[in-house]
Coordinates of C-alpha atoms in Angstrom, one line a residue:
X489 CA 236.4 83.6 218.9
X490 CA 233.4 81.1 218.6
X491 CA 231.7 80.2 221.0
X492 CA 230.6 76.2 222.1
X493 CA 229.2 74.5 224.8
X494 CA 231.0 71.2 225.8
X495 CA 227.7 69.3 226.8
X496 CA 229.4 66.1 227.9
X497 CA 233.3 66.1 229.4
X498 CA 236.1 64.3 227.1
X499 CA 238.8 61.6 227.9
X500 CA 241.3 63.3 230.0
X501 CA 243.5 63.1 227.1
X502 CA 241.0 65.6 225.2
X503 CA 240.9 68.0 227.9
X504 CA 244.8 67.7 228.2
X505 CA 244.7 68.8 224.5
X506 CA 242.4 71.9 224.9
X507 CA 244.2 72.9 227.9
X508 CA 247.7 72.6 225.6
X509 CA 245.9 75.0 223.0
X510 CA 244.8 77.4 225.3
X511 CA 248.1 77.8 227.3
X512 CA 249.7 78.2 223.2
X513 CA 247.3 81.3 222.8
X514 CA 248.3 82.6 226.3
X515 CA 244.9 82.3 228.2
X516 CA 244.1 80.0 230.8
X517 CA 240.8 77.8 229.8
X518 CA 238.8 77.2 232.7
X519 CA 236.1 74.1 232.8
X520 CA 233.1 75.6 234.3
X521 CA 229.9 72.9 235.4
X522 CA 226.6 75.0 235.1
X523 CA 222.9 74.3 235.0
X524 CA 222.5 77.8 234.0
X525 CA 220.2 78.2 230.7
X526 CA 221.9 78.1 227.2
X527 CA 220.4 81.4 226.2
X528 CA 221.8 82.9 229.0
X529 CA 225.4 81.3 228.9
X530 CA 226.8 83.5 226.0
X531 CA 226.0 87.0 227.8
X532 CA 227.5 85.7 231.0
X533 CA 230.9 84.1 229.4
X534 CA 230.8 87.1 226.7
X535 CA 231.0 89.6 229.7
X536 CA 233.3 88.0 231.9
X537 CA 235.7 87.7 229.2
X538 CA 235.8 90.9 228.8
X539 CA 237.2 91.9 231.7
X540 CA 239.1 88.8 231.8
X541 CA 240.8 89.0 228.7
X542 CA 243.6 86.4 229.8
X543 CA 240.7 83.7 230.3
X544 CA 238.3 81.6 228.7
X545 CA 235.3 79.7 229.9
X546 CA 234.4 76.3 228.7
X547 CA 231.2 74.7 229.9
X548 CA 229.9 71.8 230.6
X549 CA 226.1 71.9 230.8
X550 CA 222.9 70.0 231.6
X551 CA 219.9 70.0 234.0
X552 CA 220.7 70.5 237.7
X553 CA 220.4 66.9 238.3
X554 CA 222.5 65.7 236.4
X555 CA 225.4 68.2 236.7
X556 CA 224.9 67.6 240.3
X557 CA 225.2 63.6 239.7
X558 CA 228.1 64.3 237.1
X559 CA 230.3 65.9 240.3
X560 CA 229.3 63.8 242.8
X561 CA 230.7 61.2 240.5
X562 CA 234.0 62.9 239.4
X563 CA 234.7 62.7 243.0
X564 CA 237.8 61.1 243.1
X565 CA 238.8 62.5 240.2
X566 CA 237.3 65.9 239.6
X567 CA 237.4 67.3 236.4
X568 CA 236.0 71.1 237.0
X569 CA 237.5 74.2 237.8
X570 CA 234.6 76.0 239.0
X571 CA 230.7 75.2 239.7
X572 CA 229.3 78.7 238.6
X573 CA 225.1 78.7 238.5
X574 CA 223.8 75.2 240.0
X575 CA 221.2 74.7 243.0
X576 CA 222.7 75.6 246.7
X577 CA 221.6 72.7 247.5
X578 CA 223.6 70.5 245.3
X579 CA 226.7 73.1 246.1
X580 CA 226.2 71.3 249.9
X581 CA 226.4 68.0 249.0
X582 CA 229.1 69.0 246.9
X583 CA 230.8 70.4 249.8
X584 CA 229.5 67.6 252.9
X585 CA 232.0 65.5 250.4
X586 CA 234.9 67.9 250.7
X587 CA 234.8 69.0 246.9
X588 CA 234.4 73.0 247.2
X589 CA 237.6 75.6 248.3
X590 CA 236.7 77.7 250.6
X591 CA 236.6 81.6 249.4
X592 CA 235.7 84.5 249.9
X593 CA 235.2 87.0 246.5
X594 CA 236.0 90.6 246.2
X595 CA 233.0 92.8 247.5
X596 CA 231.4 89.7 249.9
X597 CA 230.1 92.1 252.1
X598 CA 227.6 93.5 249.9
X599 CA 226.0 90.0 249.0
X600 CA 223.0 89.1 251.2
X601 CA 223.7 87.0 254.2
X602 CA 220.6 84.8 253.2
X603 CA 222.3 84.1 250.0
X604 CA 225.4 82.5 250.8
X605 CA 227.2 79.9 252.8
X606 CA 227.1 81.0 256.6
X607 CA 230.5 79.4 256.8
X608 CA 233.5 81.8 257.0
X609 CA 235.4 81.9 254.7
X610 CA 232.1 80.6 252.6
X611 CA 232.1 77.2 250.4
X612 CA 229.3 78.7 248.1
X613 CA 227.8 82.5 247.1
X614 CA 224.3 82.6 245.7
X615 CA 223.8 84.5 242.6
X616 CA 219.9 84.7 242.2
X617 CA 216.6 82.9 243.0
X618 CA 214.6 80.7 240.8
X619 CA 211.1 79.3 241.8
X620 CA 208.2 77.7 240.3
X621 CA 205.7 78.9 238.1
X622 CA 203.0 77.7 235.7
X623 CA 202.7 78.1 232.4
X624 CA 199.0 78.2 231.3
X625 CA 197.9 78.1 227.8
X626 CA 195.0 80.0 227.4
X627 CA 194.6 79.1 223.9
X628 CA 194.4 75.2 224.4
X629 CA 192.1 75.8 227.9
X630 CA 190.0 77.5 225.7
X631 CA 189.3 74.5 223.4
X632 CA 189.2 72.1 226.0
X633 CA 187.2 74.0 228.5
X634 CA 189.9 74.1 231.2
X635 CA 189.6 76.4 234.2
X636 CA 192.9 79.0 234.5
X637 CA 194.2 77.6 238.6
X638 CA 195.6 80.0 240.8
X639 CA 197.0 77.2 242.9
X640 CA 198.7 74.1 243.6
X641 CA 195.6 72.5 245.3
X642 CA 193.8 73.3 241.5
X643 CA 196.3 71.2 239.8
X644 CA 194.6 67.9 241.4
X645 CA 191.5 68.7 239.8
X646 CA 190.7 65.7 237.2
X647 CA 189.7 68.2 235.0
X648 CA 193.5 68.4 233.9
X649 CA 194.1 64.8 233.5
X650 CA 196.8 64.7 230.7
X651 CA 196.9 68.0 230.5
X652 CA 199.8 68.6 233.0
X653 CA 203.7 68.7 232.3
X654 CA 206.2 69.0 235.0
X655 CA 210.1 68.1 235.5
X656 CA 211.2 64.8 236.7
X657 CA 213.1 66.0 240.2
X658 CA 216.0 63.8 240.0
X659 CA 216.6 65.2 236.7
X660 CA 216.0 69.0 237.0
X661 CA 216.4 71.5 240.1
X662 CA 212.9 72.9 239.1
X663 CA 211.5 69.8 240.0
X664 CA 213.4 69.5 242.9
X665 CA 212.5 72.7 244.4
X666 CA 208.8 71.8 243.7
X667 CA 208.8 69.0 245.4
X668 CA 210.8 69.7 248.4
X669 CA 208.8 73.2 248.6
X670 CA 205.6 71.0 248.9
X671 CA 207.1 68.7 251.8
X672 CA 208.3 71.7 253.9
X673 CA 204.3 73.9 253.1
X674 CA 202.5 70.8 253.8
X675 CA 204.1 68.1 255.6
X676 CA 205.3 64.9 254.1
X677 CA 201.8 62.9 254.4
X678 CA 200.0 65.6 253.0
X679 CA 202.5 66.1 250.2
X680 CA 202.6 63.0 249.0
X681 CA 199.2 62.6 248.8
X682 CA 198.7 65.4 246.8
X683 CA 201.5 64.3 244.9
X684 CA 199.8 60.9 244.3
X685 CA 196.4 63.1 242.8
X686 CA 198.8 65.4 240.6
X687 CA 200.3 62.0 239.0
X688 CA 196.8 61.4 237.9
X689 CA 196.7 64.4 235.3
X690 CA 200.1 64.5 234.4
X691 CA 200.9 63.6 230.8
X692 CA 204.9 63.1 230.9
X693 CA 207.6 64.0 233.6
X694 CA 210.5 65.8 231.5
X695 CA 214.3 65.6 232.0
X696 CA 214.2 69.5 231.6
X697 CA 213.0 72.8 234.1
X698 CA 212.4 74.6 231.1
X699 CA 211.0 71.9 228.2
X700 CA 207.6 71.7 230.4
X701 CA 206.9 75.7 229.5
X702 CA 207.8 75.5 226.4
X703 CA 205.8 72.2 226.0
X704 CA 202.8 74.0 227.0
X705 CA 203.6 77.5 224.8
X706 CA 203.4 75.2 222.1
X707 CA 200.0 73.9 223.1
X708 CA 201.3 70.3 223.6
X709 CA 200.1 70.5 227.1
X710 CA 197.6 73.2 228.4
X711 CA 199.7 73.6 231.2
X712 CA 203.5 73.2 232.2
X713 CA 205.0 73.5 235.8
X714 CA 208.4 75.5 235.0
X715 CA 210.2 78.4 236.8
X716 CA 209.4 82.3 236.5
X717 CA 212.7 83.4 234.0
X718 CA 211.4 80.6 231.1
X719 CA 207.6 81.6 231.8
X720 CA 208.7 85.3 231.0
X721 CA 211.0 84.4 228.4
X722 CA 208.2 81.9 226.6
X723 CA 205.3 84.8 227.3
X724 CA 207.7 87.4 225.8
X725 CA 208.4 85.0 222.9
X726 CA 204.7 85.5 221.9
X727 CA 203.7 81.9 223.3
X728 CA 199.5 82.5 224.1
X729 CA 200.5 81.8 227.9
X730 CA 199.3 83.3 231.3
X731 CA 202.2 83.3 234.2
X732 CA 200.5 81.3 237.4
X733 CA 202.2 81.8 240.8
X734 CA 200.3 79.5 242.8
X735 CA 199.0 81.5 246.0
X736 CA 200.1 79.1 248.4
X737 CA 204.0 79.2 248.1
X738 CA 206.8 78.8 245.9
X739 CA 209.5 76.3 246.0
X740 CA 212.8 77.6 244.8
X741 CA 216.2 77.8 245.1
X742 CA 219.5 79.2 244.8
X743 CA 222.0 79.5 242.0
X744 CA 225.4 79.4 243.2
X745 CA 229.3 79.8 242.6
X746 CA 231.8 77.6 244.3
X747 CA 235.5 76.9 243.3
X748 CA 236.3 73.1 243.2
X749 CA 238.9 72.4 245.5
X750 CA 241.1 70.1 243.4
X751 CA 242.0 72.6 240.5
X752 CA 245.0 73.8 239.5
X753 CA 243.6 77.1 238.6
X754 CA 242.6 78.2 241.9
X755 CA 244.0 82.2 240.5
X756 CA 241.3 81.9 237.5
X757 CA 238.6 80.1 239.7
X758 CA 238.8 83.1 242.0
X759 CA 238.8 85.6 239.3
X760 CA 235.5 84.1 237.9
X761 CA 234.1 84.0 241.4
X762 CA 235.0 87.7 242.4
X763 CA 233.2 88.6 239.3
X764 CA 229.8 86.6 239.4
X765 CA 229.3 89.0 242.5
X766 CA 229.7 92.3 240.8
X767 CA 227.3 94.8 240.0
X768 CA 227.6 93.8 236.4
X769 CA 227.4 90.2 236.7
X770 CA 223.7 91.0 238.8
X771 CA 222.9 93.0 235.9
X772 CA 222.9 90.4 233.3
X773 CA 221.4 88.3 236.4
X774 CA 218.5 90.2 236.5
X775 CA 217.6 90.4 233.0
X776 CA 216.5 86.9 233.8
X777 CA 215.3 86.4 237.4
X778 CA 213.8 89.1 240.0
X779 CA 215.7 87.8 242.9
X780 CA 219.1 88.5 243.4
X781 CA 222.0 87.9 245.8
X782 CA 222.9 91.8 245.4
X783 CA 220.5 94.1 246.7
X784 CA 219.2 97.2 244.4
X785 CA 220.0 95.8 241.2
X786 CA 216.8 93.8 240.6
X787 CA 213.8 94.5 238.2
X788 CA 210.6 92.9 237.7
X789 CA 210.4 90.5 235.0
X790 CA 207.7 91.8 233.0
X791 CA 205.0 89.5 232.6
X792 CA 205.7 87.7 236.0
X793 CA 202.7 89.0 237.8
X794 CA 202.8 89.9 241.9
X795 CA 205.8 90.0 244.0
X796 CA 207.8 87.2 243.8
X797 CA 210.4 87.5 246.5
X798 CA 207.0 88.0 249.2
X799 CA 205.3 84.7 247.5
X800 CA 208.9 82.5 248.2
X801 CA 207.9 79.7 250.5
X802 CA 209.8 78.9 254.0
X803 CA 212.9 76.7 252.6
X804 CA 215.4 75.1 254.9
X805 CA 218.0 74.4 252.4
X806 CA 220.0 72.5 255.0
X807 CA 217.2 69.9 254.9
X808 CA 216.3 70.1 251.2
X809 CA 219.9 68.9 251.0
X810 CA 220.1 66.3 253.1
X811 CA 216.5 64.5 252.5
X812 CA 217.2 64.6 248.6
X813 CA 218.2 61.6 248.4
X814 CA 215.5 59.5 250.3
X815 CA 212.7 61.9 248.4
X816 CA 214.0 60.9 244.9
X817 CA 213.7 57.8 245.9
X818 CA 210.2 57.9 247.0
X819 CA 209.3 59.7 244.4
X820 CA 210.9 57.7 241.7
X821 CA 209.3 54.4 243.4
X822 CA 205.8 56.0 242.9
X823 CA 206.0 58.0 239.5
X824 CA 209.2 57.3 237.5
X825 CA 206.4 55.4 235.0
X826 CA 205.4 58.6 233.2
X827 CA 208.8 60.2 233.3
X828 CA 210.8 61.1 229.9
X829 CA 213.4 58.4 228.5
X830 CA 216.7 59.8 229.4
X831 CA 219.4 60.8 226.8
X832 CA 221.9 58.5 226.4
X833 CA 225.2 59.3 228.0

């Protein structure tokens, strides 16, 4: 079978047509939202579908953001079966409009109560942690003179002045996280003015979590503000970069599985949730992050230095949540003037 991504949802009609094949070849097709990486789709859906013979994932892809702004605007007509790896956060807003079944998977027990939706039955289980990192190229510093930081206070320096890559937020959960994780360690007056310095050095605002580490592996920026599994991955991939986790905190976040409420697959929605909370789902899981939602399965990520888990900043996700709105806003009002163009819908 070969495999696709769907990056963008069809007409109805379309969907109706790949939902007629895949009832001919006797599998149901389920239409899964994700923000989850493309180099770590294939494992997940490869393994699932194993043990799910009789089912077959579709997904529909992009940047946190806007997956998150996709759903919120299928509301009245949702078009997913499942929401399996986007921010906790957005799985709340998803769910303060009514959109996520209520569910409990197969071996819930085991799953950390930290890492899940105190509601009972929950809306939403977490799957693993992802927080913010730096990507530093040691390579271009060296040419330009540039000092390696070891924290978020460093970035501010104007020593870095164009030299600095980091994810729009209302376009990426990485920048999201950032941004609320500096609100909640500093307090909104501080944060924004340290946000208002940081806009000084940075050269572009990208639409992606990931693009800003591997903008900086490839030495177009000495220095990208990403998240710990694409740092490791870029550093593994032989990019001349050193991993910074900036001493005073980490923003981060949750992914997360929740069943959309209006499918007609709730049997194969359920199946896919039960799974993502198995042992072997949290294997594949931690190939690629070093916090999970299952204790004893993680592993440190190899070139990820210090604990991560002990370096996570205080996050109140039920305020992230809610405040999201009003500090995009601010923060497009101030800095939306260096940000990426937008693809084209």
């Amino acid at each position: 079978m070969s495999f696709r991504f769907i990056r963008r949802v069809a007409v109805p009609a379309a969907l109706f047509s790949l939902a007629v094949a895949a009832s001919a070849q006797g599998r149901t097709e389920l239409l899964v939202y994700t923000a989850l990486e493309a180099d770590q789709v294939q494992a997940y859906k490869a393994a699932f579908e194993k043990e799910n013979p009789t089912i077959e994932l579709k997904f529909v892809r992009d940047s946190t953001g806007i997956v998150t702004a996709k759903l919120l605007a299928e509301k009245a007509n949702p078009q997913a079966d499942v929401v399996w790896g986007l921010a906790a956060t957005s799985l709340m807003l998803l769910d303060k409009e009514g959109m996520l079944q209520p569910y409990a998977p197969k071996g819930l027990e085991a799953i950390k109560a930290t890492m899940r939706d105190p509601a009972n039955p929950p809306k939403w289980v977490g799957m693993d942690v992802w927080s913010s990192a730096i990507c530093f190229n040691t390579a271009e510093a060296t040419k330009k003179n540039l000092p390696k930081p070891t924290s978020w206070a460093d970035l501010a320096n104007p020593v870095y002045k164009g030299q600095i890559t980091m994810p729009n937020p209302a376009a990426s959960g990485t920048g999201y996280l950032m941004v609320s994780g500096w609100i909640q360690m500093m307090g909104e007056e501080k944060a924004w003015k340290y946000m208002d310095a940081l806009h000084q050095n940075i050269g572009i605002y990208s639409q992606s979590g990931s693009k800003p580490c591997r903008q900086a592996g490839a030495g177009e920026f000495a220095l990208g503000m990403s998240f710990e599994y694409r740092a490791n991955k870029t550093k593994r991939d032989g990019a001349p970069i050193d991993i910074v986790l900036p001493k005073e905190g980490l923003g981060w976040d949750m992914e997360a599985t929740g069943i959309i409420k209006t499918s007609k697959k709730q049997d194969a929605a359920k199946a896919l949730a039960d799974w993502a909370v198995t042992k072997q789902a949290n294997e594949l899981y931690a190939k690629n992050f070093a916090v999970l939602a299952l204790p004893g399965i993680q592993e440190k990520l190899e070139f990820v230095p210090g604990d991560v888990e002990k370096l996570l900043a205080k996050n109140d996700f039920t305020w992230a949540a809610a405040n999201r709105d009003r500090i995009l806003t601010e923060w497009s009002k101030r800095y939306e003037s260096k940000s990426e163009k937008k693809a084209p819908l």
